[in-house]
Amino acid sequence: MQTVMQAVTPAAAAPPLSRSQMRRAVLASVIGNGLEWFDFLIYGYFAKVIAQVFFPANNSFVSITLTLATFAIGFLVRPLGGIVIGACADRYGRRKTLSLLILLMALSTLMMGLTPGYATIGIAAPLIVIVARILQGLSVGGEFATAAAMLTEYAPPRRKMFFGSFQMTSQAVALLLSSFCALLLTTRLSHESLVSWGWRVPFLLGALVGPVGFYIRHKVGESPEFLQLRERLGHAPRQSLRTFIRERGDAALCAMGVIIVGAATNYLWHSYMPLYVEHQLHLPLKNALFGTAISGLIGIAGYPLAGRLADRFGAYRLFFPVTIAWVCVAYPLFAWVLAAPSAERVFTAQMIATVVLSLMSGAHPGMLTQLFPTSTRSTGVALSYNVAVTLFGGLAPLTVSTLIDVTGSRLVPAWYLICAGVISLLLVGLTASGRRLVRKPDLWLADSQ
């Protein structure tokens, strides 16, 4: 119990910050997360085209599988990136780490956009794409955690969940921009133009965000709580991975439980859905992209609302009813769409999933940072977040696509979401950290004052 108590005790209250300082911190934190999601979503939307350009094969299933496997590679290295970069952020500061990450992310995005196709340079083409995905995976491994730590450490007392929700809002903005961009390209360009050059445009535009993001992050001040911790210790905080696992293992399991159901939902409904609509429902891609763009608009408003509700009622108290409701709805929703596939039913299902996802995930950044002290916050969030997202988010498109091909059932996504929801409920409900924060949701917030 002593370890759990320590895990949720933050640094002493920071001096008051001006509104302009808070605005800069919010913008600096979310811009990289938005770029990450923009790139990931674009890759998913153009998976069929990317398969033709870099992974040509006589069998379309093999080609798509290789493309999704490359998509998954970026996630397999994320836990490693999270451990290394999270430790750097906990030792050297959030600002320096975030500045480095935005440049690495922009580089990997640029590589995707500029690499010639297989027809031009042969096997070198898919190999370069794989390297780009690995670089991006390493960089984003620490991006979410470090940015979430920065946001919540800048936030005023009793507004931690709301400030943290802007990390999710950046994903909604990326969802809106990427889907609109993909919709514009797929409806305005011929298939030949799309394969030849059109799919590269979003990646090149995304890479332009890098220098702007670096400038913004370089200008923002260091996290007040981190500065206080370093001043109190007299040196940079440090802790071995073995010590972290021994002392914070329960909190890390709880954090994974928080993320699993949201990651599965996010990646299935936003990244995999366009491919599912084309290959399984045999509807035009634009049907999925239009709903995805509207989902982005809903998320921009929905995530901050969820953050406010979590600050008021307790994030862990809201987690259970929302997750249980989603577990109950997932199967009927997919079954209803499959009973008579149409643009209208796909759109309705996307809107329902988006509302649930907003309520479910808006408070996730604040919930995760709530579980770890300032000294190991980036490491803790990075490790738990990336393991959960890798297993249940990044691998979801490949896993679901393979299972559909093996079983012949188009309801595999529904069962996948149900399993993810049950695992989340068990991990949060059975860990000491989760039970404690359900009973006393204001404890960490009260200690922050």
Coordinates of C-alpha atoms in Angstrom, one line a residue, residues 229-424:
L229 CA 11.4 18.1 -8.2
R230 CA 14.8 18.7 -9.6
E231 CA 15.3 21.7 -7.2
R232 CA 14.2 19.6 -4.3
L233 CA 16.4 16.6 -5.1
G234 CA 19.4 18.8 -6.1
H235 CA 20.0 16.6 -9.2
A236 CA 18.2 15.0 -12.1
P237 CA 15.8 12.3 -11.0
R238 CA 16.7 8.8 -12.0
Q239 CA 15.4 5.3 -11.3
S240 CA 16.3 1.9 -12.8
L241 CA 13.8 -0.1 -14.8
R242 CA 13.9 -2.9 -12.3
T243 CA 13.1 -0.6 -9.4
F244 CA 10.3 1.0 -11.4
I245 CA 8.7 -2.4 -12.2
R246 CA 9.0 -3.5 -8.5
E247 CA 7.6 -0.3 -7.1
R248 CA 5.1 0.8 -9.8
G249 CA 4.1 -2.5 -11.5
D250 CA 0.6 -2.4 -10.1
A251 CA 0.1 1.2 -11.3
A252 CA 1.4 0.2 -14.8
L253 CA -1.0 -2.7 -15.0
C254 CA -3.9 -0.4 -14.1
A255 CA -2.7 2.1 -16.7
M256 CA -2.7 -0.6 -19.4
G257 CA -6.2 -1.5 -18.4
V258 CA -7.3 2.1 -18.9
I259 CA -5.8 2.2 -22.4
I260 CA -6.6 -1.2 -23.9
V261 CA -10.3 -0.7 -24.7
G262 CA -9.8 2.8 -26.0
A263 CA -6.8 1.8 -28.2
A264 CA -8.7 -1.1 -29.7
T265 CA -11.8 1.1 -30.4
N266 CA -9.7 4.0 -31.8
Y267 CA -7.6 1.9 -34.2
L268 CA -10.5 -0.3 -35.4
W269 CA -13.0 2.5 -36.0
H270 CA -10.6 5.1 -37.3
S271 CA -7.6 3.4 -38.8
Y272 CA -9.0 0.0 -39.9
M273 CA -12.6 1.1 -40.8
P274 CA -11.8 2.4 -44.3
L275 CA -10.2 -0.9 -45.2
Y276 CA -13.0 -2.8 -43.6
V277 CA -15.6 -0.8 -45.5
E278 CA -13.9 -1.4 -48.9
H279 CA -12.9 -5.1 -48.5
Q280 CA -15.7 -6.5 -46.2
L281 CA -18.7 -4.3 -46.9
H282 CA -17.8 -3.6 -50.5
L283 CA -18.7 0.1 -50.2
P284 CA -16.7 3.1 -51.6
L285 CA -13.9 4.4 -49.5
K286 CA -15.4 7.8 -49.4
N287 CA -18.3 6.5 -47.3
A288 CA -15.9 5.7 -44.4
L289 CA -13.8 8.8 -44.9
F290 CA -16.8 11.2 -44.6
G291 CA -17.9 9.6 -41.4
T292 CA -14.4 9.7 -40.1
A293 CA -14.2 13.4 -40.8
I294 CA -17.4 14.1 -38.9
S295 CA -16.0 11.9 -36.1
G296 CA -13.1 14.2 -35.8
L297 CA -15.5 17.2 -35.4
I298 CA -17.3 15.4 -32.6
G299 CA -14.1 14.4 -30.9
I300 CA -12.9 18.0 -30.8
A301 CA -15.8 18.9 -28.6
G302 CA -16.3 15.5 -26.9
Y303 CA -12.9 14.9 -25.5
P304 CA -12.7 18.2 -23.4
L305 CA -16.3 17.5 -22.2
A306 CA -15.2 14.1 -21.0
G307 CA -12.2 15.8 -19.3
R308 CA -14.5 18.2 -17.5
L309 CA -16.8 15.4 -16.4
A310 CA -13.9 13.4 -15.1
D311 CA -12.6 16.4 -13.1
R312 CA -16.0 16.8 -11.5
F313 CA -17.1 13.2 -10.8
G314 CA -13.8 11.2 -10.9
A315 CA -12.3 9.7 -14.0
Y316 CA -12.2 6.1 -12.6
R317 CA -15.8 6.3 -11.5
L318 CA -16.8 7.1 -15.1
F319 CA -14.5 4.5 -16.6
F320 CA -16.5 1.4 -15.6
P321 CA -20.0 2.4 -16.7
V322 CA -18.8 3.7 -20.1
T323 CA -16.7 0.6 -20.8
I324 CA -19.4 -1.8 -19.8
A325 CA -21.9 0.0 -22.0
W326 CA -19.5 -0.2 -25.0
V327 CA -18.9 -4.0 -24.4
C328 CA -22.7 -4.4 -24.5
V329 CA -23.2 -2.3 -27.7
A330 CA -20.2 -3.5 -29.8
Y331 CA -21.7 -6.7 -31.2
P332 CA -25.2 -5.4 -31.9
L333 CA -23.7 -2.4 -33.7
F334 CA -21.6 -4.4 -36.1
A335 CA -24.4 -7.0 -36.6
W336 CA -26.7 -4.2 -37.6
V337 CA -24.3 -2.7 -40.1
L338 CA -23.6 -6.2 -41.6
A339 CA -27.3 -7.1 -41.9
A340 CA -27.7 -4.5 -44.7
P341 CA -24.4 -2.7 -45.5
S342 CA -25.0 0.9 -46.6
A343 CA -23.4 4.3 -46.3
E344 CA -26.2 5.4 -43.9
R345 CA -25.6 2.5 -41.5
V346 CA -21.8 2.8 -41.6
F347 CA -22.1 6.6 -40.8
T348 CA -24.6 6.0 -37.9
A349 CA -22.3 3.3 -36.4
Q350 CA -19.3 5.6 -36.7
M351 CA -21.2 8.4 -34.8
I352 CA -22.2 6.0 -32.0
A353 CA -18.6 4.7 -31.7
T354 CA -17.2 8.2 -31.7
V355 CA -19.5 9.4 -28.9
V356 CA -18.6 6.4 -26.8
L357 CA -14.9 6.8 -27.6
S358 CA -14.9 10.5 -26.6
L359 CA -16.5 9.7 -23.2
M360 CA -14.1 6.7 -22.8
S361 CA -10.8 8.4 -23.8
G362 CA -11.1 12.1 -23.0
A363 CA -9.6 11.6 -19.5
H364 CA -7.0 9.0 -20.5
P365 CA -3.9 11.3 -20.4
G366 CA -4.9 12.6 -16.9
M367 CA -5.8 9.1 -15.7
L368 CA -2.4 7.8 -16.7
T369 CA -0.4 10.6 -15.2
Q370 CA -2.4 10.4 -12.1
L371 CA -1.0 6.9 -11.4
F372 CA 2.7 7.9 -11.3
P373 CA 4.8 10.5 -9.4
T374 CA 6.7 13.3 -11.2
S375 CA 10.0 11.4 -11.0
T376 CA 8.8 8.5 -13.1
R377 CA 5.7 9.9 -14.8
S378 CA 7.0 9.9 -18.4
T379 CA 8.5 6.4 -18.0
G380 CA 5.4 5.0 -16.4
V381 CA 2.9 6.4 -18.8
A382 CA 5.2 5.5 -21.8
L383 CA 5.7 1.9 -20.8
S384 CA 2.1 1.1 -20.0
Y385 CA 0.6 3.2 -22.8
N386 CA 2.9 1.7 -25.5
V387 CA 2.5 -1.9 -24.5
A388 CA -1.3 -1.6 -24.4
V389 CA -1.5 0.3 -27.7
T390 CA 1.0 -2.0 -29.4
L391 CA -0.9 -5.2 -28.5
F392 CA -4.4 -4.0 -28.8
G393 CA -4.2 -0.9 -31.1
G394 CA -1.4 -1.1 -33.6
L395 CA -1.7 -4.9 -34.1
A396 CA -5.5 -4.6 -34.3
P397 CA -5.8 -4.1 -38.1
L398 CA -3.5 -6.9 -38.9
T399 CA -5.0 -9.2 -36.2
V400 CA -8.6 -8.5 -37.2
S401 CA -7.9 -8.7 -41.0
T402 CA -6.1 -12.1 -40.5
L403 CA -8.9 -13.5 -38.3
I404 CA -11.6 -12.5 -40.8
D405 CA -9.7 -14.3 -43.5
V406 CA -9.2 -17.4 -41.4
T407 CA -12.7 -17.6 -39.8
G408 CA -14.7 -16.1 -42.6
S409 CA -16.6 -14.1 -40.1
R410 CA -17.0 -10.3 -40.6
L411 CA -18.1 -9.9 -37.0
V412 CA -14.5 -10.4 -35.8
P413 CA -14.1 -6.7 -35.0
A414 CA -17.0 -6.8 -32.6
W415 CA -15.6 -9.8 -30.7
Y416 CA -12.2 -8.1 -30.6
L417 CA -13.7 -5.0 -29.0
I418 CA -15.6 -7.1 -26.5
C419 CA -12.4 -9.0 -25.4
A420 CA -10.5 -5.7 -25.1
G421 CA -13.2 -4.2 -23.0
V422 CA -13.4 -7.2 -20.6
I423 CA -9.6 -7.2 -20.2
S424 CA -9.6 -3.5 -19.4

